[in-house]
mmCIF file of C-alpha atoms in Angstrom:
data_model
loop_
_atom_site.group_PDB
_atom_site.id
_atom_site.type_symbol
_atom_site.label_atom_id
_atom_site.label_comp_id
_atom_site.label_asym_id
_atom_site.label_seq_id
_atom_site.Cartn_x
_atom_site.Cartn_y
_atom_site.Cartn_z
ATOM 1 C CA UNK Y 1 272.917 188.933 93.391
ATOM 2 C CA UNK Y 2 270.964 186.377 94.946
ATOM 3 C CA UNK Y 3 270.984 187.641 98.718
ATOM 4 C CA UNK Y 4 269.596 191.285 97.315
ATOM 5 C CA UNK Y 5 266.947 189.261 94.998
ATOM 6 C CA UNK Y 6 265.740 187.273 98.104
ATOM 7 C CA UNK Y 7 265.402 190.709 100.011
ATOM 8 C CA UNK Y 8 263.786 192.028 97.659
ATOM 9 C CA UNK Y 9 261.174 188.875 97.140
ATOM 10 C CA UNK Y 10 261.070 189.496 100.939
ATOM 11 C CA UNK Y 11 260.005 192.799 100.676
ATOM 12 C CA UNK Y 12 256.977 192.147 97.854
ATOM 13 C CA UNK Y 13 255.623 189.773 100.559
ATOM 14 C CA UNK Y 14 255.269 191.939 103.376
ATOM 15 C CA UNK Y 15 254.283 194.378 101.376
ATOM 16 C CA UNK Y 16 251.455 192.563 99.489
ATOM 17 C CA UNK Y 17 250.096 191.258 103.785
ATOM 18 C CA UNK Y 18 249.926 195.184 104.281
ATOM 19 C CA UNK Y 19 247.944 195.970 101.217
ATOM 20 C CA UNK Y 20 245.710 192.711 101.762
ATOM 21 C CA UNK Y 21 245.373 194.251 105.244
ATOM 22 C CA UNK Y 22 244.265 197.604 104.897
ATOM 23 C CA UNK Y 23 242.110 196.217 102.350
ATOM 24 C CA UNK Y 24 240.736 194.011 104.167
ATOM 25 C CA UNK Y 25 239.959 196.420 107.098
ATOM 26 C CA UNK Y 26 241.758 197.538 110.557
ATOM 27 C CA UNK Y 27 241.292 199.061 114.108
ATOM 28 C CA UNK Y 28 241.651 202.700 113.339
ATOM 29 C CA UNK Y 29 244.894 202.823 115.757
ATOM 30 C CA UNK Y 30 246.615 200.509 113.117
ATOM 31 C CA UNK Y 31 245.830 202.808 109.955
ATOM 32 C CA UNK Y 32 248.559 205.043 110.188
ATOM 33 C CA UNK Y 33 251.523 202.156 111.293
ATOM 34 C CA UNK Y 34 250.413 200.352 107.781
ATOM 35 C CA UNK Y 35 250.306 202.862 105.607
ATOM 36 C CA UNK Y 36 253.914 204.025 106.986
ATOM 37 C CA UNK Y 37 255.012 200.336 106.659
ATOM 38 C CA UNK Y 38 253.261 200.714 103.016
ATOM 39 C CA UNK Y 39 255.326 203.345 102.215
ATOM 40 C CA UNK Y 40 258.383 202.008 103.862
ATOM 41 C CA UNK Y 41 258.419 198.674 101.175
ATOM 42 C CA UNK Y 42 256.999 200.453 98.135
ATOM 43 C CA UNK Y 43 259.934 203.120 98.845
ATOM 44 C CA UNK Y 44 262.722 200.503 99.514
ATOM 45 C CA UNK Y 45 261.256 198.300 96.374
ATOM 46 C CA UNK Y 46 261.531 201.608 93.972
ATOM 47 C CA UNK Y 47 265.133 202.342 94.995
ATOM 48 C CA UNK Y 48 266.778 198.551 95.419
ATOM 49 C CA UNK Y 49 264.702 196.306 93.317
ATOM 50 C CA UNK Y 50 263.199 196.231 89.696
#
């Protein structure tokens, strides 16, 4: 439906800011917090969206 597509559009976003951000660099005190929040969307994406 369209509420679970928006999520899920939602989700990519934030998820594509993390990855720009630990590409782009980070105070070592933020590593771990965005590769958990990494995980979190690419987990959620894998089990809810296509």
């Amino acid at each position: 439906d369209k509420a679970q597509a928006r999520r899920c559009w939602n989700k990519q976003q934030r998820l594509e800011n993390v990855r720009a951000r630990l590409r782009r660099g980070y105070k070592p005190s933020q590593g771990d917090r965005l590769r958990l929040l990494r995980r979190q969307y690419e987990d959620y994406l894998s089990r809810f969206c296509d």
